[in-house]
mmCIF entry with sequence, helices, sheets and N, C-alpha, C, O atoms, coordinates in Angstrom:
data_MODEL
# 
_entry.id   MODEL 
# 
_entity.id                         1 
_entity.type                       polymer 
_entity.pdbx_number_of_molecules   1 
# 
_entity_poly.entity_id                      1 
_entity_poly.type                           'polypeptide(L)' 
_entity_poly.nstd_linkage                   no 
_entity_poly.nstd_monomer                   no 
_entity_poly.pdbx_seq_one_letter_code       
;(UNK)(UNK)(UNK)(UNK)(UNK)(UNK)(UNK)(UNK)(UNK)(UNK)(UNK)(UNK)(UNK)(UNK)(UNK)(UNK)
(UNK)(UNK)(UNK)(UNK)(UNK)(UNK)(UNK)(UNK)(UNK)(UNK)(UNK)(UNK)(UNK)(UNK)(UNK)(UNK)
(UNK)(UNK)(UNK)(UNK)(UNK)(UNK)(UNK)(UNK)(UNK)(UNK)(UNK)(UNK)(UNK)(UNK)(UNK)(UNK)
(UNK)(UNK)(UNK)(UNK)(UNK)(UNK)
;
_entity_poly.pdbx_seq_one_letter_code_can   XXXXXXXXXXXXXXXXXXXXXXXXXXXXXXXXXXXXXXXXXXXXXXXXXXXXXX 
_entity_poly.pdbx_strand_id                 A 
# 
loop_
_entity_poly_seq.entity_id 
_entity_poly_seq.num 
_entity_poly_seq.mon_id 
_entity_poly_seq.hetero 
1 1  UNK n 
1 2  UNK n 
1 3  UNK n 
1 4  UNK n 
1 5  UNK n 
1 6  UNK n 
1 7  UNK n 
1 8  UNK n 
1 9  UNK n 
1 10 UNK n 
1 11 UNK n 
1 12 UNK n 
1 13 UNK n 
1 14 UNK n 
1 15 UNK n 
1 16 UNK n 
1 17 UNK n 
1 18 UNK n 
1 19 UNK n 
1 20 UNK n 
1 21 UNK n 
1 22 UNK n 
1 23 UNK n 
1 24 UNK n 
1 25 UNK n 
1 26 UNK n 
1 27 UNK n 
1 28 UNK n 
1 29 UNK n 
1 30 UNK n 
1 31 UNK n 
1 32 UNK n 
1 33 UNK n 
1 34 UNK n 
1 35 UNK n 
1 36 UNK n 
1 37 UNK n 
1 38 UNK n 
1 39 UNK n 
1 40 UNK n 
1 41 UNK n 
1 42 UNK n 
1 43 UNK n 
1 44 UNK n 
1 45 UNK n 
1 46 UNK n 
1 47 UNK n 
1 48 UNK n 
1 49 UNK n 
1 50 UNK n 
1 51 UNK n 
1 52 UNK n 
1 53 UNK n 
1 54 UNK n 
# 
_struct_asym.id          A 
_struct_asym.entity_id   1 
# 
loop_
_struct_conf.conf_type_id 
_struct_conf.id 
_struct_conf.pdbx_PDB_helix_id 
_struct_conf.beg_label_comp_id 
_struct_conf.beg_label_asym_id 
_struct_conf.beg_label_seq_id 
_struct_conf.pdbx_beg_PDB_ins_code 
_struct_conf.end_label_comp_id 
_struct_conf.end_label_asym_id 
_struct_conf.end_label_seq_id 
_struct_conf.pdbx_end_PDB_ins_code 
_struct_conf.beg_auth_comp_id 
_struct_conf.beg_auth_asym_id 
_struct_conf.beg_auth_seq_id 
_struct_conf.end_auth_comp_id 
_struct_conf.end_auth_asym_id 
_struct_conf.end_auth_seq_id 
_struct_conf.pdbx_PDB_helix_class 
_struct_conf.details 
_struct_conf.pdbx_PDB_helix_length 
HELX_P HELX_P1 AA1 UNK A 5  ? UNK A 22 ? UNK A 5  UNK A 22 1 ? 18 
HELX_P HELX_P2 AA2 UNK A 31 ? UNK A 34 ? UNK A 31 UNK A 34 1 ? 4  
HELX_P HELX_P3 AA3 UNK A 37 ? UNK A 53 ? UNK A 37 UNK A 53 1 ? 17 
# 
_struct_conf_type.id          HELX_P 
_struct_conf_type.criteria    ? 
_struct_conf_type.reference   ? 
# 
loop_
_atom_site.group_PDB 
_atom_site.id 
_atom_site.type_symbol 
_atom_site.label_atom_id 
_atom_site.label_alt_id 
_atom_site.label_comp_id 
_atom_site.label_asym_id 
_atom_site.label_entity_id 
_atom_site.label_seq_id 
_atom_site.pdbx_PDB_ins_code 
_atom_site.Cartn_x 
_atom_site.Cartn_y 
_atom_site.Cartn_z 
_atom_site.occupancy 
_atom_site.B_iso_or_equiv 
_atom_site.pdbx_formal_charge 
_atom_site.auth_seq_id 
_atom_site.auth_comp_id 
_atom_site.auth_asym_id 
_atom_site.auth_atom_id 
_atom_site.pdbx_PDB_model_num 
ATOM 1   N N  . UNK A 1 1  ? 113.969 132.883 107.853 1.00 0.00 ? 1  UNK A N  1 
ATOM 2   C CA . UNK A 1 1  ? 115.277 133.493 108.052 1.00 0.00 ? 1  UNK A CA 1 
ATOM 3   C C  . UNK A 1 1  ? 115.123 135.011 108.064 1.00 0.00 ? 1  UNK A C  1 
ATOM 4   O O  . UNK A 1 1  ? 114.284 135.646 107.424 1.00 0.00 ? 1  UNK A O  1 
ATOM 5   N N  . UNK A 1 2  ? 116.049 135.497 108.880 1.00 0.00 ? 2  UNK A N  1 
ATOM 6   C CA . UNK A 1 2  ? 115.641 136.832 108.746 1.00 0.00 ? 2  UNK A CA 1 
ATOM 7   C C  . UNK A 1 2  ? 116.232 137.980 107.938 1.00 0.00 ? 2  UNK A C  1 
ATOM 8   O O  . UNK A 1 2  ? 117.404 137.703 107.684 1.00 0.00 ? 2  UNK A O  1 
ATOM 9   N N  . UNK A 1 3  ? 115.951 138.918 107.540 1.00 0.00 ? 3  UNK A N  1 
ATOM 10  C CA . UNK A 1 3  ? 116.136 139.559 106.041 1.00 0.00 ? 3  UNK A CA 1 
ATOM 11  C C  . UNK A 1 3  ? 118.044 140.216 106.859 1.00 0.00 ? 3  UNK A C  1 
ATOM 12  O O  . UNK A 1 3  ? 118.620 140.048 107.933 1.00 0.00 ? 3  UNK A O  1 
ATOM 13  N N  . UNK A 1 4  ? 118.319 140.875 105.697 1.00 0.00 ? 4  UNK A N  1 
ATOM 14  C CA . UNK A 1 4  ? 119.652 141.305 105.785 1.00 0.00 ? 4  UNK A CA 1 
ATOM 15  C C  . UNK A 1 4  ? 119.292 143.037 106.625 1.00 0.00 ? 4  UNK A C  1 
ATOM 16  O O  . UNK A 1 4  ? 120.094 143.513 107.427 1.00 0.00 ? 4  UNK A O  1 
ATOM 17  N N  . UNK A 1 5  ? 117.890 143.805 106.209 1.00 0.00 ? 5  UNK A N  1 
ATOM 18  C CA . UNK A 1 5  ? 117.843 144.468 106.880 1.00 0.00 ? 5  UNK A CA 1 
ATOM 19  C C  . UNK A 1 5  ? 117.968 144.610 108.476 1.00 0.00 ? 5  UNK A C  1 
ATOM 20  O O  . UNK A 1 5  ? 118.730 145.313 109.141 1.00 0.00 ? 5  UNK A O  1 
ATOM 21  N N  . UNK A 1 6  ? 116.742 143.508 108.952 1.00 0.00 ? 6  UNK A N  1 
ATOM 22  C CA . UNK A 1 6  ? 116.378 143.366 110.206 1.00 0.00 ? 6  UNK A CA 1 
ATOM 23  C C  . UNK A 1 6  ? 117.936 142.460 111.274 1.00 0.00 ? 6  UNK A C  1 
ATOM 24  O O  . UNK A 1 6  ? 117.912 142.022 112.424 1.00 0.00 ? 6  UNK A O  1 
ATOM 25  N N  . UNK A 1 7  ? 118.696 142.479 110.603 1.00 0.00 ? 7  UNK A N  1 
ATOM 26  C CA . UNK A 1 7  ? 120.048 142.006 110.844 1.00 0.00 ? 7  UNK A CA 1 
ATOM 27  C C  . UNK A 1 7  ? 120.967 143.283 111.517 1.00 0.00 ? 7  UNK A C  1 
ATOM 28  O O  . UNK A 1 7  ? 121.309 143.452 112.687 1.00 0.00 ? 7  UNK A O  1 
ATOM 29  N N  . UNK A 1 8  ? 121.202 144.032 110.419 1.00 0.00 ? 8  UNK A N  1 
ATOM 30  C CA . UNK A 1 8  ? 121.775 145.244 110.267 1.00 0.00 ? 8  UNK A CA 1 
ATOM 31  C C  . UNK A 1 8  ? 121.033 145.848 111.315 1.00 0.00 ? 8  UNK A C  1 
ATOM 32  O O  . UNK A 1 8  ? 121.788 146.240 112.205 1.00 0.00 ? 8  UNK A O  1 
ATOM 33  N N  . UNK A 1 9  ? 119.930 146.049 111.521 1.00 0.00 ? 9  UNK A N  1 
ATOM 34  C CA . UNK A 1 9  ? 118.887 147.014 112.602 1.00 0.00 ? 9  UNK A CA 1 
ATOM 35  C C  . UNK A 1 9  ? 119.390 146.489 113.934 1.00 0.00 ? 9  UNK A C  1 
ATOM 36  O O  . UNK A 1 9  ? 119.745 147.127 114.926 1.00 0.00 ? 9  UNK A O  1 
ATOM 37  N N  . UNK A 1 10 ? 119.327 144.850 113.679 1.00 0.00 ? 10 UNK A N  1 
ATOM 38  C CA . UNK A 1 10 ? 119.354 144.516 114.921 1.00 0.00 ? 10 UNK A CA 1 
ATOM 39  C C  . UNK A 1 10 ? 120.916 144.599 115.718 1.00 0.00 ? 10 UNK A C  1 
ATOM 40  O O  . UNK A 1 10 ? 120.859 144.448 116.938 1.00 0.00 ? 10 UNK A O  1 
ATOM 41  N N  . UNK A 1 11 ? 122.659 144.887 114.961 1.00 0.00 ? 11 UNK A N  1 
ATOM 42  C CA . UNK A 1 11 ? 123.010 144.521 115.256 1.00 0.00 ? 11 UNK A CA 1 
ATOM 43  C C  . UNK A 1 11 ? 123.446 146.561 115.845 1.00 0.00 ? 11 UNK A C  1 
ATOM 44  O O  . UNK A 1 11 ? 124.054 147.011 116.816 1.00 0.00 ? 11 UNK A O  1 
ATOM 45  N N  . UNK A 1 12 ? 122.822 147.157 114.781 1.00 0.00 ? 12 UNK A N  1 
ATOM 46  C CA . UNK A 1 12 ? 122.910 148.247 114.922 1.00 0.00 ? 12 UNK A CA 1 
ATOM 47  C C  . UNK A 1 12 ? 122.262 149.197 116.745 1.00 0.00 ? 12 UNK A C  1 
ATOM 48  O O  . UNK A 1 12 ? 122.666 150.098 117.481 1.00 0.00 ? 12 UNK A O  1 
ATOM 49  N N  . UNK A 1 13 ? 121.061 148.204 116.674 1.00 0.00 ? 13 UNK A N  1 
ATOM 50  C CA . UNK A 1 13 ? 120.626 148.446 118.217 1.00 0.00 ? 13 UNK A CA 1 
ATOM 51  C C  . UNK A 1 13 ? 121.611 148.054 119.316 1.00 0.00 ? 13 UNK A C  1 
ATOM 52  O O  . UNK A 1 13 ? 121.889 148.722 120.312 1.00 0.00 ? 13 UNK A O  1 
ATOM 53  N N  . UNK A 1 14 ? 122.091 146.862 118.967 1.00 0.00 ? 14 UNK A N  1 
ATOM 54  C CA . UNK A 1 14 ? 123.162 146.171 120.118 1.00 0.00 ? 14 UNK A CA 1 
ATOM 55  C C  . UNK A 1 14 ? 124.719 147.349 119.961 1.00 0.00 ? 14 UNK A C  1 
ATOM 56  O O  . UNK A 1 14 ? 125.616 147.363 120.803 1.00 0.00 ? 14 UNK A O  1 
ATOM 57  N N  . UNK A 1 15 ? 124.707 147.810 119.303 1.00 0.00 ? 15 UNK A N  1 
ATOM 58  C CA . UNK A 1 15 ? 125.817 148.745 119.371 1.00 0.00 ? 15 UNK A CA 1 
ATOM 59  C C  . UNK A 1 15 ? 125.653 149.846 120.142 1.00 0.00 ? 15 UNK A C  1 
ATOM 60  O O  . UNK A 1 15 ? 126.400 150.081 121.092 1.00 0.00 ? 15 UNK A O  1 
ATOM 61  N N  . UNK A 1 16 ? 124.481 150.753 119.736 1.00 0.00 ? 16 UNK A N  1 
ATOM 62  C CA . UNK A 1 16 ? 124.076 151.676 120.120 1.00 0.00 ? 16 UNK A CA 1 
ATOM 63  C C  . UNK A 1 16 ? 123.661 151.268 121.646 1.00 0.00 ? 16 UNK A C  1 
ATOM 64  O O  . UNK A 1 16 ? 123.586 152.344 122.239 1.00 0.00 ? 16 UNK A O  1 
ATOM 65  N N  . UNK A 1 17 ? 123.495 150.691 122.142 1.00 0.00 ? 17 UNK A N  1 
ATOM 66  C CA . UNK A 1 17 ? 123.670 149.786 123.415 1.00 0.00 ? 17 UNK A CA 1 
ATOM 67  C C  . UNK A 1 17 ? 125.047 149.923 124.396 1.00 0.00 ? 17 UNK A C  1 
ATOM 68  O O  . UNK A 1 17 ? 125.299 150.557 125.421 1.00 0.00 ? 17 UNK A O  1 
ATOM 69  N N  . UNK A 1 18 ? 125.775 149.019 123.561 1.00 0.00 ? 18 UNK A N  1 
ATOM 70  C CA . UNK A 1 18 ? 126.999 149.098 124.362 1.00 0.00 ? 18 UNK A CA 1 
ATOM 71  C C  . UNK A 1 18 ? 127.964 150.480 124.152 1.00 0.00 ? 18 UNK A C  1 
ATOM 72  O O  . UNK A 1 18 ? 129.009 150.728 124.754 1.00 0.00 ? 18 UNK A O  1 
ATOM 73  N N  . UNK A 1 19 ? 127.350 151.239 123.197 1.00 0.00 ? 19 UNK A N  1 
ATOM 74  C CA . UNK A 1 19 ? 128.082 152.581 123.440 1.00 0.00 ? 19 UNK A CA 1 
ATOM 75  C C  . UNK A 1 19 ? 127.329 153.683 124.543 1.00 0.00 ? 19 UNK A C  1 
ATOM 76  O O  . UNK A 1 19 ? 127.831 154.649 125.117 1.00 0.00 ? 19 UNK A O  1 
ATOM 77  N N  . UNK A 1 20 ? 126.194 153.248 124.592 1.00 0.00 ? 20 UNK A N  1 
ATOM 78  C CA . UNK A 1 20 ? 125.416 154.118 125.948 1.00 0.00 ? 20 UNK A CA 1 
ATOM 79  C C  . UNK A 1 20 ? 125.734 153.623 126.993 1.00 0.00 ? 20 UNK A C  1 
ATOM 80  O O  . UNK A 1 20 ? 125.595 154.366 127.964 1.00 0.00 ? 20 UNK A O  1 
ATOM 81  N N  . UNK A 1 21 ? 126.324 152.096 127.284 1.00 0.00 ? 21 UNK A N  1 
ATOM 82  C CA . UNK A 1 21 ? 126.664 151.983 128.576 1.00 0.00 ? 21 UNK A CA 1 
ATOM 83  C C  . UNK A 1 21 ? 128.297 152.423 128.887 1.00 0.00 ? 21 UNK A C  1 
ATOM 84  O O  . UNK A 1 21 ? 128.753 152.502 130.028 1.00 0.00 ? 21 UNK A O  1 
ATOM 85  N N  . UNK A 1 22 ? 129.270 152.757 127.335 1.00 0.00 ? 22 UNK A N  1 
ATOM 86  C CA . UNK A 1 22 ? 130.552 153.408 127.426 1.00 0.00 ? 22 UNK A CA 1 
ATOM 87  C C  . UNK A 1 22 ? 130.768 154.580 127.766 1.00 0.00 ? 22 UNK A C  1 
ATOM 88  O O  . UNK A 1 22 ? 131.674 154.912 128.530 1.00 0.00 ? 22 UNK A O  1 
ATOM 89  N N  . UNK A 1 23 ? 129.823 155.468 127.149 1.00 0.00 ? 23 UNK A N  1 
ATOM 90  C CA . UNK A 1 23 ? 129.790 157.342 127.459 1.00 0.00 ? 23 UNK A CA 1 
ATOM 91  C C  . UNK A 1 23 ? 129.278 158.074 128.568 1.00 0.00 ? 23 UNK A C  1 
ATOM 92  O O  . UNK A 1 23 ? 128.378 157.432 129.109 1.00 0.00 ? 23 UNK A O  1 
ATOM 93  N N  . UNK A 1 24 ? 129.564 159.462 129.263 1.00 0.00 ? 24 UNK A N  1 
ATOM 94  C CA . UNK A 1 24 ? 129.009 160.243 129.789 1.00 0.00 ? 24 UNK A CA 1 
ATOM 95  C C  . UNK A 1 24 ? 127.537 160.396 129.957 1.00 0.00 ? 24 UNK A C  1 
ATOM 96  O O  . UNK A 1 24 ? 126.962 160.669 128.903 1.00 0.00 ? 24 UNK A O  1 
ATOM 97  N N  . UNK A 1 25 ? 127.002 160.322 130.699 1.00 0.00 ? 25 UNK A N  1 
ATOM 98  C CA . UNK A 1 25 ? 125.411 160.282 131.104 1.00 0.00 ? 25 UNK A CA 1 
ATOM 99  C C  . UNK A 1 25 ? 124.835 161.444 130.513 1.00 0.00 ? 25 UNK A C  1 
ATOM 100 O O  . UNK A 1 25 ? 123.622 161.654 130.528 1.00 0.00 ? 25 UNK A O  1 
ATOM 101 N N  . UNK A 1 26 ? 125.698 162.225 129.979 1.00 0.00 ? 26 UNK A N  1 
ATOM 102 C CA . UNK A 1 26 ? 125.152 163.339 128.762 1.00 0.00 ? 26 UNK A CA 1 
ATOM 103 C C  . UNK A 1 26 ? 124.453 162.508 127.824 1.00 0.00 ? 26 UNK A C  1 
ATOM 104 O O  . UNK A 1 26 ? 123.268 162.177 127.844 1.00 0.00 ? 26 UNK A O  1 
ATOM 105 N N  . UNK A 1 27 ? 125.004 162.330 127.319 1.00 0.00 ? 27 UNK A N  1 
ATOM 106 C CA . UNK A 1 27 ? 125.082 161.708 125.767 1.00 0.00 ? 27 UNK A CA 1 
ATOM 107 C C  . UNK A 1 27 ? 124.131 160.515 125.759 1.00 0.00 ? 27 UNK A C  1 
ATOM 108 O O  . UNK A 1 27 ? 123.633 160.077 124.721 1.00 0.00 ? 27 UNK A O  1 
ATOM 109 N N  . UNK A 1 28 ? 123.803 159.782 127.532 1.00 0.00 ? 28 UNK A N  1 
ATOM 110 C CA . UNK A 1 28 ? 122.798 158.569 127.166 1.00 0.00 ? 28 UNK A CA 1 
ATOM 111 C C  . UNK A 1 28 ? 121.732 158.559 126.614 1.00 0.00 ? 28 UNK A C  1 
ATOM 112 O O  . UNK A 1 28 ? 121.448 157.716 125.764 1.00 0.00 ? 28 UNK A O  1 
ATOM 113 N N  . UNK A 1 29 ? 120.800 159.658 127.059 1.00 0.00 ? 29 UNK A N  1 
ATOM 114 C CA . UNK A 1 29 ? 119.493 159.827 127.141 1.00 0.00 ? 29 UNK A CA 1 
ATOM 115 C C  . UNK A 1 29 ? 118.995 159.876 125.271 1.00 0.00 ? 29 UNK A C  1 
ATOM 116 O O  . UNK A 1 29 ? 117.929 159.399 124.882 1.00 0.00 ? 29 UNK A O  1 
ATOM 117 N N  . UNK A 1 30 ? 119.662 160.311 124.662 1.00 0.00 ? 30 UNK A N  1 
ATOM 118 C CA . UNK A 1 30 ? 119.358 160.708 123.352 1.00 0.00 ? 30 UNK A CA 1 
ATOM 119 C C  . UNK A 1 30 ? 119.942 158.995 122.685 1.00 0.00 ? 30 UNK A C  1 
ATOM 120 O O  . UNK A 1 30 ? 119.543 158.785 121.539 1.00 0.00 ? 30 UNK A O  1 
ATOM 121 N N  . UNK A 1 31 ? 120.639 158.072 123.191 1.00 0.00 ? 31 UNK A N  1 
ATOM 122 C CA . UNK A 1 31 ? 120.961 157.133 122.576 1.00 0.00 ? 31 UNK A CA 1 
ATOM 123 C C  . UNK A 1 31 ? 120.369 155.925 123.221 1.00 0.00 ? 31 UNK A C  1 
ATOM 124 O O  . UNK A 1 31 ? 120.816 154.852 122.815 1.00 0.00 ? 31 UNK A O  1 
ATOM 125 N N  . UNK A 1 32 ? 119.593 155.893 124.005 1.00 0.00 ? 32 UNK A N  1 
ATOM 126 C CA . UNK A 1 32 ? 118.336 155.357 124.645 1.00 0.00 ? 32 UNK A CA 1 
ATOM 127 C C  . UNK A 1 32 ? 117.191 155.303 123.604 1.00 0.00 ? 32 UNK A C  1 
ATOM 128 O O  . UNK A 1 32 ? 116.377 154.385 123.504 1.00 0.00 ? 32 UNK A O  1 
ATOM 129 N N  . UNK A 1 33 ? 117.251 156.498 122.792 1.00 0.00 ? 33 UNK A N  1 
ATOM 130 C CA . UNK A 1 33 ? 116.003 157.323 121.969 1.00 0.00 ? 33 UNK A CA 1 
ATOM 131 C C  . UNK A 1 33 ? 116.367 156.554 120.916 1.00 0.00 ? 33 UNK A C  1 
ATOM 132 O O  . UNK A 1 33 ? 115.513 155.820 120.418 1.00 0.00 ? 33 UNK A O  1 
ATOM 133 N N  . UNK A 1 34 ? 117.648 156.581 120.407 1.00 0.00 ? 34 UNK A N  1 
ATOM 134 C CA . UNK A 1 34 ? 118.283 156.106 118.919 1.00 0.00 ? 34 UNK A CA 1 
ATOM 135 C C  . UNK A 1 34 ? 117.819 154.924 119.319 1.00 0.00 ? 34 UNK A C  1 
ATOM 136 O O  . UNK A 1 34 ? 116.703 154.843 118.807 1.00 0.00 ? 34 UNK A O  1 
ATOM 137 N N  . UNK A 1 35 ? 118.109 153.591 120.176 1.00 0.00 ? 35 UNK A N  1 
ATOM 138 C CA . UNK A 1 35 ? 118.047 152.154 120.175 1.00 0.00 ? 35 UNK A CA 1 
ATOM 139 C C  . UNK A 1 35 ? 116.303 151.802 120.864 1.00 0.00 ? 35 UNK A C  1 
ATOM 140 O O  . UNK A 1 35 ? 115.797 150.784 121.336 1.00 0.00 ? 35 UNK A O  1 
ATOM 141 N N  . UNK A 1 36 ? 115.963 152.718 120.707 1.00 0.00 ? 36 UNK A N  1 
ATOM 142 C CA . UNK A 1 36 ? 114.573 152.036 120.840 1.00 0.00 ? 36 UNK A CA 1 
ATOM 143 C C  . UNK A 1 36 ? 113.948 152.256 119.744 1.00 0.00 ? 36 UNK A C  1 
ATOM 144 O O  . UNK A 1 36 ? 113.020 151.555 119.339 1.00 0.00 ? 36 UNK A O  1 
ATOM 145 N N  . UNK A 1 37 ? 114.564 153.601 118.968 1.00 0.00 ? 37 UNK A N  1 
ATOM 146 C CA . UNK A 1 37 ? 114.284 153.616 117.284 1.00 0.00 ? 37 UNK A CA 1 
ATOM 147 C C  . UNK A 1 37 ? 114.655 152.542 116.656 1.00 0.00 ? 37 UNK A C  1 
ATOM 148 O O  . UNK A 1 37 ? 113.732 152.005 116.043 1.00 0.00 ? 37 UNK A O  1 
ATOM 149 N N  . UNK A 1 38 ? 115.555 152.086 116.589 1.00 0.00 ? 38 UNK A N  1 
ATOM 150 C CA . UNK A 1 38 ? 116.269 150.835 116.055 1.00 0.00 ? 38 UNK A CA 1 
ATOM 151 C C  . UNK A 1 38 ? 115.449 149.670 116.196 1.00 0.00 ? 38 UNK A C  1 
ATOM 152 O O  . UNK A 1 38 ? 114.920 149.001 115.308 1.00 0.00 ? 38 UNK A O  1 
ATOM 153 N N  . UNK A 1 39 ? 115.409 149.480 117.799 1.00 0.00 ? 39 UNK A N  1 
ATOM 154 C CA . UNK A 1 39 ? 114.360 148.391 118.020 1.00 0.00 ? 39 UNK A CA 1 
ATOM 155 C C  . UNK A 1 39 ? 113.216 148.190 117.857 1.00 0.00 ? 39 UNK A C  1 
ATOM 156 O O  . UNK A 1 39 ? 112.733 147.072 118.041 1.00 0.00 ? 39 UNK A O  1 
ATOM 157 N N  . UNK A 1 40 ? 112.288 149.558 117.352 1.00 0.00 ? 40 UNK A N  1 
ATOM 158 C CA . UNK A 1 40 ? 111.068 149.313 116.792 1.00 0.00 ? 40 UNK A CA 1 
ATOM 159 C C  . UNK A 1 40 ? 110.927 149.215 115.030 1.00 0.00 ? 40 UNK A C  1 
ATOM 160 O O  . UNK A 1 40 ? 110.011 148.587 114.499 1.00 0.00 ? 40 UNK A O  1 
ATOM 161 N N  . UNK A 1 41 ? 112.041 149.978 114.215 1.00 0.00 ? 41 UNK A N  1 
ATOM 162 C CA . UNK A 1 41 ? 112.523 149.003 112.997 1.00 0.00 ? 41 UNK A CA 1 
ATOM 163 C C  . UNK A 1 41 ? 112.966 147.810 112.820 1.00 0.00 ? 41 UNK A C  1 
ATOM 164 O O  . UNK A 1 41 ? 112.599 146.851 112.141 1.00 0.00 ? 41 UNK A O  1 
ATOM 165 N N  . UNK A 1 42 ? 113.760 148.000 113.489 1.00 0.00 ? 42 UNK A N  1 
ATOM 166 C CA . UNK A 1 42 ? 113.880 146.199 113.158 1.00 0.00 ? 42 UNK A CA 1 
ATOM 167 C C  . UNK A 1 42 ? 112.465 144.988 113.399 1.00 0.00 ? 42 UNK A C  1 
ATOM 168 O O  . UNK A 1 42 ? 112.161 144.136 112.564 1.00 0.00 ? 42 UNK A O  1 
ATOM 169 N N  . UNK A 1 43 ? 111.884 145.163 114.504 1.00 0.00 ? 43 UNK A N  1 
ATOM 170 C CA . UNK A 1 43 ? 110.767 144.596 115.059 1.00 0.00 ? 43 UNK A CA 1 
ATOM 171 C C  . UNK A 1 43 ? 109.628 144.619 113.552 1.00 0.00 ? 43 UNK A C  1 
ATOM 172 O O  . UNK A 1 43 ? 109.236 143.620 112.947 1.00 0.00 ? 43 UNK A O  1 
ATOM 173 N N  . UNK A 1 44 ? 109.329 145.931 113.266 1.00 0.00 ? 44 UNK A N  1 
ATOM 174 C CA . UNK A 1 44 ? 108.592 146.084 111.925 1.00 0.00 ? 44 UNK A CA 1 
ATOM 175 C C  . UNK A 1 44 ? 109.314 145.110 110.703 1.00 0.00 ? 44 UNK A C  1 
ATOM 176 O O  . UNK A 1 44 ? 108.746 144.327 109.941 1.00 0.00 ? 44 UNK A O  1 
ATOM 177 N N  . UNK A 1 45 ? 110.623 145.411 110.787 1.00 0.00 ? 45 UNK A N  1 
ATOM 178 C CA . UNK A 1 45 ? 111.134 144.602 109.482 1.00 0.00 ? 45 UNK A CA 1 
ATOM 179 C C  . UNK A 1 45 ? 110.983 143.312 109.458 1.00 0.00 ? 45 UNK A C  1 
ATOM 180 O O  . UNK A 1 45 ? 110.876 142.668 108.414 1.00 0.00 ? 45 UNK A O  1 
ATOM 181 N N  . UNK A 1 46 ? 110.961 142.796 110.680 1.00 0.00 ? 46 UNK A N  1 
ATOM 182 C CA . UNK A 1 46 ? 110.496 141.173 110.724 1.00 0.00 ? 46 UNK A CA 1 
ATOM 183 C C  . UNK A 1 46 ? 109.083 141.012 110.852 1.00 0.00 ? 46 UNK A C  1 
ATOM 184 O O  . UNK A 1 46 ? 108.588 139.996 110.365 1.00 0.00 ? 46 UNK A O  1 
ATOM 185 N N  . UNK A 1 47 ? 108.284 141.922 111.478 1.00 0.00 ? 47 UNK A N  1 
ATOM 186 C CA . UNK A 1 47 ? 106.847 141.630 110.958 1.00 0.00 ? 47 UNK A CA 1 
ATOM 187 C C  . UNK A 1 47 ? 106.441 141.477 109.518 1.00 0.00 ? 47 UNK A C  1 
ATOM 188 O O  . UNK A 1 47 ? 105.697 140.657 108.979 1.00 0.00 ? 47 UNK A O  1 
ATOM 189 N N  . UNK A 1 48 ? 107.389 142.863 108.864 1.00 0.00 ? 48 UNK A N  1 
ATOM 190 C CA . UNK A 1 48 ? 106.656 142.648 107.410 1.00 0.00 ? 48 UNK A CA 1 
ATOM 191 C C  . UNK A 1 48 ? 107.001 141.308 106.730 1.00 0.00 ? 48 UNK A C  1 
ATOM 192 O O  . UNK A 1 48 ? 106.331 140.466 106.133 1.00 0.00 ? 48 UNK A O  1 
ATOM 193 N N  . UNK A 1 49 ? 108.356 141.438 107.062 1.00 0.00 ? 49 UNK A N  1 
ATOM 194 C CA . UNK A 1 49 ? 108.680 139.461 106.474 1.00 0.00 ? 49 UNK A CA 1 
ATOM 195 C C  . UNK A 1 49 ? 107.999 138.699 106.526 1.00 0.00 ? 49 UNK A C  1 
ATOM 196 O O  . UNK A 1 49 ? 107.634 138.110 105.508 1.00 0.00 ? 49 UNK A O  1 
ATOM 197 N N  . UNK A 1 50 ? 107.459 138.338 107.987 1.00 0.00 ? 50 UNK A N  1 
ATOM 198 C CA . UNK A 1 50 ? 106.771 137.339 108.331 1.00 0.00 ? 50 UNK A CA 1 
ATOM 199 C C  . UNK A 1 50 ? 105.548 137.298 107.657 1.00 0.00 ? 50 UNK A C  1 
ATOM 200 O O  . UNK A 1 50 ? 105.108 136.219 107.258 1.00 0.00 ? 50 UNK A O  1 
ATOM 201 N N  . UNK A 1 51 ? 104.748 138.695 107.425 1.00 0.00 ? 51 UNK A N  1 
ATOM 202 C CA . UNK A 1 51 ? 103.581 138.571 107.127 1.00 0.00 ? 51 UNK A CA 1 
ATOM 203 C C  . UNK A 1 51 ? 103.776 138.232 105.475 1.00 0.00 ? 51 UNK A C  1 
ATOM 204 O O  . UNK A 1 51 ? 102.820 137.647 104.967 1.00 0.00 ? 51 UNK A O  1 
ATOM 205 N N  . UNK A 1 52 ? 104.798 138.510 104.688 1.00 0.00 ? 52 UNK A N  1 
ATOM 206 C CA . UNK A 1 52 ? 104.700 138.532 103.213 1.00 0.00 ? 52 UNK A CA 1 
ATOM 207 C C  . UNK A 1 52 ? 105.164 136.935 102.977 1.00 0.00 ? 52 UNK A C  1 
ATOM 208 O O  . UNK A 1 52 ? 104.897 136.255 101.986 1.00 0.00 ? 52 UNK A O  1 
ATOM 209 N N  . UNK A 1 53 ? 105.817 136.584 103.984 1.00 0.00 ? 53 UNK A N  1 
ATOM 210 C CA . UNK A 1 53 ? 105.678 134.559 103.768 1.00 0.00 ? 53 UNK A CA 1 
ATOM 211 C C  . UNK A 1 53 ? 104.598 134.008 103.991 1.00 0.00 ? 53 UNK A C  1 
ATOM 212 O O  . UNK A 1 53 ? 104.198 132.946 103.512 1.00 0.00 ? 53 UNK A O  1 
ATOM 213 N N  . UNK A 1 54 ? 103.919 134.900 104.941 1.00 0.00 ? 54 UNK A N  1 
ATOM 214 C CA . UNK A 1 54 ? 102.360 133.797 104.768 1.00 0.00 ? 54 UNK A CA 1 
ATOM 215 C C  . UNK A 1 54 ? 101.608 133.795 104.313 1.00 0.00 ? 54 UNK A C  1 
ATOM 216 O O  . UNK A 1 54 ? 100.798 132.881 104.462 1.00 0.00 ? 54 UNK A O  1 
# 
């Protein structure tokens, strides 16, 4: 199951998502940056899980 962090990360990426496809093409490029940050925490947070169950 996956932790409460990698939840939060993940739902946090899907936001930061649909607000880059809501705003000014100003503002995308730097929130492109934020959700691939997101998506490489979260990604880590379920590795470490995975690896500390096995």
């Amino acid at each position: 199951m996956a932790s409460a962090l990698t939840v939060a990360l993940s739902l946090a990426f899907v936001a930061v998502l649909l607000l880059a496809l809501a705003v000014p093409t100003a503002f995308v490029a730097w929130m492109w940056a934020l959700a691939a940050g997101l998506l490489v925490a979260a990604t880590t947070c379920a590795v470490v899980a995975y690896a500390r169950r096995k």
